[in-house]
Amino acid sequence: MILATLLLAGCPKSKGVGVEPALPEAEVIAQVTDARSVLNDGTASRDLAVRGRAIIALIGLDGGDEVASQALASSDPWVQRSAVTGLCGRDDEASKRMLVEAVADEAVDAYVRGRAALCLVEQRTEVDVPWRTVRDRWDQPPLALASAV
């Protein structure tokens, strides 16, 4: 009898529980109006992946030459690689000039220099890769590969 009543009348619907106003889900997320400031904050991140993506994105924006030159001057090969990746995505004379300078600069990591040279080859730009003058023998292969292509 009770079962028949419940089937015919149904269960009374309970009032839904709302979100507590003090919980983070109830807060309105602030809208970011300046993407460049978010990317600039990303370049200071301790997470290398976040820092690298921010550098690549900033180099792709207008005025990214300053970011690229600062990243290439860094002693961190990860930052240098991000700069070369960002410059490879562009097709202008300033980026090609910076890539040529990166290939010639012995302070830049050899593998990053090799990547910059390969990028220039892909862009049909002539570049002299000084792979025989590298001090450490283990730094020769990436540069030799780039010069052979």
PDB file of N, CA, C and O in Angstrom, residues 72 74 76-85 88 96 98-121 127-136 138-147:
ATOM      1  N   LEU A  72      67.710  35.191 -25.158  1.00  0.00           N
ATOM      2  CA  LEU A  72      68.928  34.637 -25.754  1.00  0.00           C
ATOM      3  C   LEU A  72      70.157  34.963 -24.913  1.00  0.00           C
ATOM      4  O   LEU A  72      71.133  34.215 -24.921  1.00  0.00           O
ATOM      5  N   SER A  74      70.180  34.976 -21.718  1.00  0.00           N
ATOM      6  CA  SER A  74      70.086  34.223 -20.475  1.00  0.00           C
ATOM      7  C   SER A  74      71.102  33.090 -20.465  1.00  0.00           C
ATOM      8  O   SER A  74      71.493  32.562 -21.508  1.00  0.00           O
ATOM      9  N   ASP A  76      70.403  30.260 -19.018  1.00  0.00           N
ATOM     10  CA  ASP A  76      69.599  29.042 -18.926  1.00  0.00           C
ATOM     11  C   ASP A  76      69.286  28.521 -20.334  1.00  0.00           C
ATOM     12  O   ASP A  76      68.620  29.199 -21.114  1.00  0.00           O
ATOM     13  N   PRO A  77      69.759  27.315 -20.689  1.00  0.00           N
ATOM     14  CA  PRO A  77      69.482  26.782 -22.028  1.00  0.00           C
ATOM     15  C   PRO A  77      67.995  26.629 -22.325  1.00  0.00           C
ATOM     16  O   PRO A  77      67.569  26.750 -23.475  1.00  0.00           O
ATOM     17  N   TRP A  78      67.185  26.373 -21.296  1.00  0.00           N
ATOM     18  CA  TRP A  78      65.739  26.233 -21.507  1.00  0.00           C
ATOM     19  C   TRP A  78      65.153  27.556 -21.997  1.00  0.00           C
ATOM     20  O   TRP A  78      64.332  27.586 -22.915  1.00  0.00           O
ATOM     21  N   VAL A  79      65.565  28.645 -21.402  1.00  0.00           N
ATOM     22  CA  VAL A  79      65.089  29.971 -21.802  1.00  0.00           C
ATOM     23  C   VAL A  79      65.589  30.299 -23.207  1.00  0.00           C
ATOM     24  O   VAL A  79      64.844  30.827 -24.042  1.00  0.00           O
ATOM     25  N   GLN A  80      66.849  29.973 -23.492  1.00  0.00           N
ATOM     26  CA  GLN A  80      67.401  30.207 -24.825  1.00  0.00           C
ATOM     27  C   GLN A  80      66.626  29.419 -25.878  1.00  0.00           C
ATOM     28  O   GLN A  80      66.313  29.934 -26.953  1.00  0.00           O
ATOM     29  N   ARG A  81      66.301  28.166 -25.563  1.00  0.00           N
ATOM     30  CA  ARG A  81      65.556  27.333 -26.505  1.00  0.00           C
ATOM     31  C   ARG A  81      64.168  27.905 -26.766  1.00  0.00           C
ATOM     32  O   ARG A  81      63.673  27.891 -27.893  1.00  0.00           O
ATOM     33  N   SER A  82      63.538  28.422 -25.717  1.00  0.00           N
ATOM     34  CA  SER A  82      62.218  29.038 -25.892  1.00  0.00           C
ATOM     35  C   SER A  82      62.308  30.256 -26.799  1.00  0.00           C
ATOM     36  O   SER A  82      61.421  30.493 -27.623  1.00  0.00           O
ATOM     37  N   ALA A  83      63.382  31.034 -26.653  1.00  0.00           N
ATOM     38  CA  ALA A  83      63.569  32.205 -27.511  1.00  0.00           C
ATOM     39  C   ALA A  83      63.727  31.788 -28.966  1.00  0.00           C
ATOM     40  O   ALA A  83      63.118  32.382 -29.865  1.00  0.00           O
ATOM     41  N   VAL A  84      64.520  30.760 -29.217  1.00  0.00           N
ATOM     42  CA  VAL A  84      64.721  30.292 -30.591  1.00  0.00           C
ATOM     43  C   VAL A  84      63.416  29.733 -31.156  1.00  0.00           C
ATOM     44  O   VAL A  84      63.077  30.000 -32.309  1.00  0.00           O
ATOM     45  N   THR A  85      62.662  29.011 -30.358  1.00  0.00           N
ATOM     46  CA  THR A  85      61.371  28.484 -30.813  1.00  0.00           C
ATOM     47  C   THR A  85      60.426  29.626 -31.174  1.00  0.00           C
ATOM     48  O   THR A  85      59.731  29.572 -32.194  1.00  0.00           O
ATOM     49  N   CYS A  88      61.620  31.228 -34.422  1.00  0.00           N
ATOM     50  CA  CYS A  88      61.360  30.360 -35.586  1.00  0.00           C
ATOM     51  C   CYS A  88      59.923  30.500 -36.078  1.00  0.00           C
ATOM     52  O   CYS A  88      59.650  30.266 -37.258  1.00  0.00           O
ATOM     53  N   LYS A  96      65.292  36.724 -38.128  1.00  0.00           N
ATOM     54  CA  LYS A  96      66.364  36.010 -38.825  1.00  0.00           C
ATOM     55  C   LYS A  96      67.733  36.516 -38.368  1.00  0.00           C
ATOM     56  O   LYS A  96      68.655  35.725 -38.165  1.00  0.00           O
ATOM     57  N   MET A  98      68.465  37.808 -35.433  1.00  0.00           N
ATOM     58  CA  MET A  98      68.717  37.301 -34.084  1.00  0.00           C
ATOM     59  C   MET A  98      69.080  35.815 -34.107  1.00  0.00           C
ATOM     60  O   MET A  98      69.913  35.369 -33.313  1.00  0.00           O
ATOM     61  N   LEU A  99      68.472  35.044 -35.006  1.00  0.00           N
ATOM     62  CA  LEU A  99      68.820  33.633 -35.120  1.00  0.00           C
ATOM     63  C   LEU A  99      70.253  33.457 -35.621  1.00  0.00           C
ATOM     64  O   LEU A  99      70.991  32.593 -35.131  1.00  0.00           O
ATOM     65  N   VAL A 100      70.662  34.283 -36.594  1.00  0.00           N
ATOM     66  CA  VAL A 100      72.035  34.221 -37.091  1.00  0.00           C
ATOM     67  C   VAL A 100      73.014  34.573 -35.972  1.00  0.00           C
ATOM     68  O   VAL A 100      74.054  33.926 -35.804  1.00  0.00           O
ATOM     69  N   GLU A 101      72.666  35.591 -35.167  1.00  0.00           N
ATOM     70  CA  GLU A 101      73.523  35.967 -34.042  1.00  0.00           C
ATOM     71  C   GLU A 101      73.583  34.854 -33.004  1.00  0.00           C
ATOM     72  O   GLU A 101      74.633  34.616 -32.403  1.00  0.00           O
ATOM     73  N   ALA A 102      72.485  34.152 -32.796  1.00  0.00           N
ATOM     74  CA  ALA A 102      72.467  33.052 -31.828  1.00  0.00           C
ATOM     75  C   ALA A 102      73.354  31.901 -32.289  1.00  0.00           C
ATOM     76  O   ALA A 102      74.033  31.268 -31.474  1.00  0.00           O
ATOM     77  N   VAL A 103      73.364  31.637 -33.592  1.00  0.00           N
ATOM     78  CA  VAL A 103      74.212  30.573 -34.121  1.00  0.00           C
ATOM     79  C   VAL A 103      75.686  30.911 -33.898  1.00  0.00           C
ATOM     80  O   VAL A 103      76.496  30.042 -33.563  1.00  0.00           O
ATOM     81  N   ALA A 104      76.052  32.165 -34.059  1.00  0.00           N
ATOM     82  CA  ALA A 104      77.455  32.576 -33.936  1.00  0.00           C
ATOM     83  C   ALA A 104      77.899  32.777 -32.490  1.00  0.00           C
ATOM     84  O   ALA A 104      79.100  32.768 -32.208  1.00  0.00           O
ATOM     85  N   ASP A 105      76.964  32.936 -31.567  1.00  0.00           N
ATOM     86  CA  ASP A 105      77.297  33.249 -30.172  1.00  0.00           C
ATOM     87  C   ASP A 105      77.664  31.980 -29.403  1.00  0.00           C
ATOM     88  O   ASP A 105      76.846  31.089 -29.223  1.00  0.00           O
ATOM     89  N   GLU A 106      78.900  31.906 -28.941  1.00  0.00           N
ATOM     90  CA  GLU A 106      79.355  30.716 -28.206  1.00  0.00           C
ATOM     91  C   GLU A 106      78.777  30.640 -26.800  1.00  0.00           C
ATOM     92  O   GLU A 106      78.864  29.593 -26.161  1.00  0.00           O
ATOM     93  N   ALA A 107      78.206  31.732 -26.303  1.00  0.00           N
ATOM     94  CA  ALA A 107      77.585  31.701 -24.979  1.00  0.00           C
ATOM     95  C   ALA A 107      76.239  30.985 -25.009  1.00  0.00           C
ATOM     96  O   ALA A 107      75.747  30.531 -23.979  1.00  0.00           O
ATOM     97  N   VAL A 108      75.655  30.861 -26.192  1.00  0.00           N
ATOM     98  CA  VAL A 108      74.383  30.150 -26.348  1.00  0.00           C
ATOM     99  C   VAL A 108      74.682  28.657 -26.396  1.00  0.00           C
ATOM    100  O   VAL A 108      75.673  28.221 -26.991  1.00  0.00           O
ATOM    101  N   ASP A 109      73.824  27.866 -25.761  1.00  0.00           N
ATOM    102  CA  ASP A 109      73.982  26.415 -25.716  1.00  0.00           C
ATOM    103  C   ASP A 109      74.106  25.844 -27.134  1.00  0.00           C
ATOM    104  O   ASP A 109      73.422  26.295 -28.054  1.00  0.00           O
ATOM    105  N   ALA A 110      74.988  24.866 -27.297  1.00  0.00           N
ATOM    106  CA  ALA A 110      75.258  24.312 -28.624  1.00  0.00           C
ATOM    107  C   ALA A 110      74.015  23.692 -29.258  1.00  0.00           C
ATOM    108  O   ALA A 110      73.799  23.814 -30.467  1.00  0.00           O
ATOM    109  N   TYR A 111      73.195  23.040 -28.476  1.00  0.00           N
ATOM    110  CA  TYR A 111      71.982  22.431 -29.029  1.00  0.00           C
ATOM    111  C   TYR A 111      70.974  23.503 -29.442  1.00  0.00           C
ATOM    112  O   TYR A 111      70.253  23.337 -30.431  1.00  0.00           O
ATOM    113  N   VAL A 112      70.951  24.597 -28.729  1.00  0.00           N
ATOM    114  CA  VAL A 112      70.086  25.722 -29.098  1.00  0.00           C
ATOM    115  C   VAL A 112      70.618  26.367 -30.380  1.00  0.00           C
ATOM    116  O   VAL A 112      69.850  26.735 -31.270  1.00  0.00           O
ATOM    117  N   ARG A 113      71.936  26.487 -30.484  1.00  0.00           N
ATOM    118  CA  ARG A 113      72.545  27.037 -31.702  1.00  0.00           C
ATOM    119  C   ARG A 113      72.230  26.154 -32.904  1.00  0.00           C
ATOM    120  O   ARG A 113      71.929  26.646 -33.996  1.00  0.00           O
ATOM    121  N   GLY A 114      72.287  24.837 -32.705  1.00  0.00           N
ATOM    122  CA  GLY A 114      71.939  23.920 -33.783  1.00  0.00           C
ATOM    123  C   GLY A 114      70.492  24.055 -34.207  1.00  0.00           C
ATOM    124  O   GLY A 114      70.174  24.031 -35.393  1.00  0.00           O
ATOM    125  N   ARG A 115      69.594  24.224 -33.234  1.00  0.00           N
ATOM    126  CA  ARG A 115      68.168  24.413 -33.556  1.00  0.00           C
ATOM    127  C   ARG A 115      67.950  25.716 -34.310  1.00  0.00           C
ATOM    128  O   ARG A 115      67.169  25.779 -35.252  1.00  0.00           O
ATOM    129  N   ALA A 116      68.675  26.766 -33.905  1.00  0.00           N
ATOM    130  CA  ALA A 116      68.551  28.049 -34.607  1.00  0.00           C
ATOM    131  C   ALA A 116      69.039  27.919 -36.051  1.00  0.00           C
ATOM    132  O   ALA A 116      68.417  28.454 -36.982  1.00  0.00           O
ATOM    133  N   ALA A 117      70.130  27.183 -36.256  1.00  0.00           N
ATOM    134  CA  ALA A 117      70.648  26.988 -37.608  1.00  0.00           C
ATOM    135  C   ALA A 117      69.667  26.190 -38.463  1.00  0.00           C
ATOM    136  O   ALA A 117      69.443  26.514 -39.633  1.00  0.00           O
ATOM    137  N   LEU A 118      69.080  25.148 -37.892  1.00  0.00           N
ATOM    138  CA  LEU A 118      68.094  24.368 -38.636  1.00  0.00           C
ATOM    139  C   LEU A 118      66.870  25.203 -38.989  1.00  0.00           C
ATOM    140  O   LEU A 118      66.291  25.047 -40.066  1.00  0.00           O
ATOM    141  N   CYS A 119      66.490  26.076 -38.092  1.00  0.00           N
ATOM    142  CA  CYS A 119      65.352  26.963 -38.361  1.00  0.00           C
ATOM    143  C   CYS A 119      65.668  27.901 -39.532  1.00  0.00           C
ATOM    144  O   CYS A 119      64.837  28.128 -40.393  1.00  0.00           O
ATOM    145  N   LEU A 120      66.900  28.406 -39.561  1.00  0.00           N
ATOM    146  CA  LEU A 120      67.301  29.280 -40.665  1.00  0.00           C
ATOM    147  C   LEU A 120      67.329  28.518 -41.983  1.00  0.00           C
ATOM    148  O   LEU A 120      66.966  29.065 -43.031  1.00  0.00           O
ATOM    149  N   VAL A 121      67.747  27.264 -41.944  1.00  0.00           N
ATOM    150  CA  VAL A 121      67.741  26.437 -43.149  1.00  0.00           C
ATOM    151  C   VAL A 121      66.307  26.243 -43.628  1.00  0.00           C
ATOM    152  O   VAL A 121      66.019  26.325 -44.829  1.00  0.00           O
ATOM    153  N   VAL A 127      73.404  30.468 -43.696  1.00  0.00           N
ATOM    154  CA  VAL A 127      74.053  30.689 -42.411  1.00  0.00           C
ATOM    155  C   VAL A 127      75.317  29.838 -42.353  1.00  0.00           C
ATOM    156  O   VAL A 127      75.350  28.707 -42.837  1.00  0.00           O
ATOM    157  N   ASP A 128      76.375  30.423 -41.803  1.00  0.00           N
ATOM    158  CA  ASP A 128      77.627  29.708 -41.612  1.00  0.00           C
ATOM    159  C   ASP A 128      77.642  29.179 -40.185  1.00  0.00           C
ATOM    160  O   ASP A 128      77.608  29.947 -39.230  1.00  0.00           O
ATOM    161  N   VAL A 129      77.672  27.860 -40.035  1.00  0.00           N
ATOM    162  CA  VAL A 129      77.647  27.234 -38.714  1.00  0.00           C
ATOM    163  C   VAL A 129      79.082  26.861 -38.335  1.00  0.00           C
ATOM    164  O   VAL A 129      79.673  25.964 -38.942  1.00  0.00           O
ATOM    165  N   PRO A 130      79.649  27.529 -37.333  1.00  0.00           N
ATOM    166  CA  PRO A 130      81.057  27.288 -36.971  1.00  0.00           C
ATOM    167  C   PRO A 130      81.217  26.070 -36.062  1.00  0.00           C
ATOM    168  O   PRO A 130      81.644  26.172 -34.921  1.00  0.00           O
ATOM    169  N   TRP A 131      80.928  24.898 -36.580  1.00  0.00           N
ATOM    170  CA  TRP A 131      80.930  23.710 -35.725  1.00  0.00           C
ATOM    171  C   TRP A 131      82.336  23.198 -35.432  1.00  0.00           C
ATOM    172  O   TRP A 131      82.563  22.547 -34.425  1.00  0.00           O
ATOM    173  N   ARG A 132      83.302  23.482 -36.280  1.00  0.00           N
ATOM    174  CA  ARG A 132      84.665  22.991 -36.040  1.00  0.00           C
ATOM    175  C   ARG A 132      85.393  23.792 -34.963  1.00  0.00           C
ATOM    176  O   ARG A 132      86.376  23.322 -34.403  1.00  0.00           O
ATOM    177  N   THR A 133      84.931  24.972 -34.676  1.00  0.00           N
ATOM    178  CA  THR A 133      85.622  25.819 -33.699  1.00  0.00           C
ATOM    179  C   THR A 133      85.066  25.683 -32.291  1.00  0.00           C
ATOM    180  O   THR A 133      85.508  26.382 -31.389  1.00  0.00           O
ATOM    181  N   VAL A 134      84.125  24.779 -32.089  1.00  0.00           N
ATOM    182  CA  VAL A 134      83.521  24.599 -30.772  1.00  0.00           C
ATOM    183  C   VAL A 134      84.543  23.968 -29.830  1.00  0.00           C
ATOM    184  O   VAL A 134      85.253  23.031 -30.201  1.00  0.00           O
ATOM    185  N   ARG A 135      84.639  24.506 -28.618  1.00  0.00           N
ATOM    186  CA  ARG A 135      85.632  24.034 -27.640  1.00  0.00           C
ATOM    187  C   ARG A 135      85.400  22.583 -27.222  1.00  0.00           C
ATOM    188  O   ARG A 135      86.322  21.785 -27.217  1.00  0.00           O
ATOM    189  N   ASP A 136      84.206  22.247 -26.833  1.00  0.00           N
ATOM    190  CA  ASP A 136      83.909  20.912 -26.306  1.00  0.00           C
ATOM    191  C   ASP A 136      83.410  20.002 -27.431  1.00  0.00           C
ATOM    192  O   ASP A 136      82.494  20.352 -28.167  1.00  0.00           O
ATOM    193  N   TRP A 138      81.607  17.370 -27.376  1.00  0.00           N
ATOM    194  CA  TRP A 138      80.221  16.909 -27.277  1.00  0.00           C
ATOM    195  C   TRP A 138      79.239  17.966 -27.756  1.00  0.00           C
ATOM    196  O   TRP A 138      78.078  17.681 -27.956  1.00  0.00           O
ATOM    197  N   ASP A 139      79.720  19.204 -27.955  1.00  0.00           N
ATOM    198  CA  ASP A 139      78.859  20.258 -28.490  1.00  0.00           C
ATOM    199  C   ASP A 139      78.918  20.319 -30.015  1.00  0.00           C
ATOM    200  O   ASP A 139      78.175  21.061 -30.636  1.00  0.00           O
ATOM    201  N   GLN A 140      79.797  19.545 -30.646  1.00  0.00           N
ATOM    202  CA  GLN A 140      79.927  19.585 -32.098  1.00  0.00           C
ATOM    203  C   GLN A 140      78.775  18.938 -32.852  1.00  0.00           C
ATOM    204  O   GLN A 140      78.364  19.461 -33.898  1.00  0.00           O
ATOM    205  N   PRO A 141      78.231  17.793 -32.401  1.00  0.00           N
ATOM    206  CA  PRO A 141      77.208  17.120 -33.233  1.00  0.00           C
ATOM    207  C   PRO A 141      75.996  17.958 -33.628  1.00  0.00           C
ATOM    208  O   PRO A 141      75.613  17.938 -34.802  1.00  0.00           O
ATOM    209  N   PRO A 142      75.352  18.718 -32.711  1.00  0.00           N
ATOM    210  CA  PRO A 142      74.170  19.468 -33.183  1.00  0.00           C
ATOM    211  C   PRO A 142      74.527  20.534 -34.207  1.00  0.00           C
ATOM    212  O   PRO A 142      73.763  20.791 -35.126  1.00  0.00           O
ATOM    213  N   LEU A 143      75.706  21.115 -34.069  1.00  0.00           N
ATOM    214  CA  LEU A 143      76.122  22.150 -35.022  1.00  0.00           C
ATOM    215  C   LEU A 143      76.562  21.524 -36.346  1.00  0.00           C
ATOM    216  O   LEU A 143      76.315  22.072 -37.422  1.00  0.00           O
ATOM    217  N   ALA A 144      77.224  20.371 -36.277  1.00  0.00           N
ATOM    218  CA  ALA A 144      77.629  19.679 -37.502  1.00  0.00           C
ATOM    219  C   ALA A 144      76.401  19.222 -38.291  1.00  0.00           C
ATOM    220  O   ALA A 144      76.370  19.313 -39.523  1.00  0.00           O
ATOM    221  N   LEU A 145      75.389  18.758 -37.588  1.00  0.00           N
ATOM    222  CA  LEU A 145      74.147  18.342 -38.250  1.00  0.00           C
ATOM    223  C   LEU A 145      73.522  19.523 -38.972  1.00  0.00           C
ATOM    224  O   LEU A 145      73.094  19.419 -40.123  1.00  0.00           O
ATOM    225  N   ALA A 146      73.467  20.663 -38.305  1.00  0.00           N
ATOM    226  CA  ALA A 146      72.865  21.843 -38.912  1.00  0.00           C
ATOM    227  C   ALA A 146      73.655  22.310 -40.134  1.00  0.00           C
ATOM    228  O   ALA A 146      73.080  22.768 -41.114  1.00  0.00           O
ATOM    229  N   SER A 147      74.982  22.176 -40.084  1.00  0.00           N
ATOM    230  CA  SER A 147      75.778  22.617 -41.235  1.00  0.00           C
ATOM    231  C   SER A 147      75.683  21.639 -42.401  1.00  0.00           C
ATOM    232  O   SER A 147      75.904  22.011 -43.544  1.00  0.00           O
TER     233      SER A 147
END
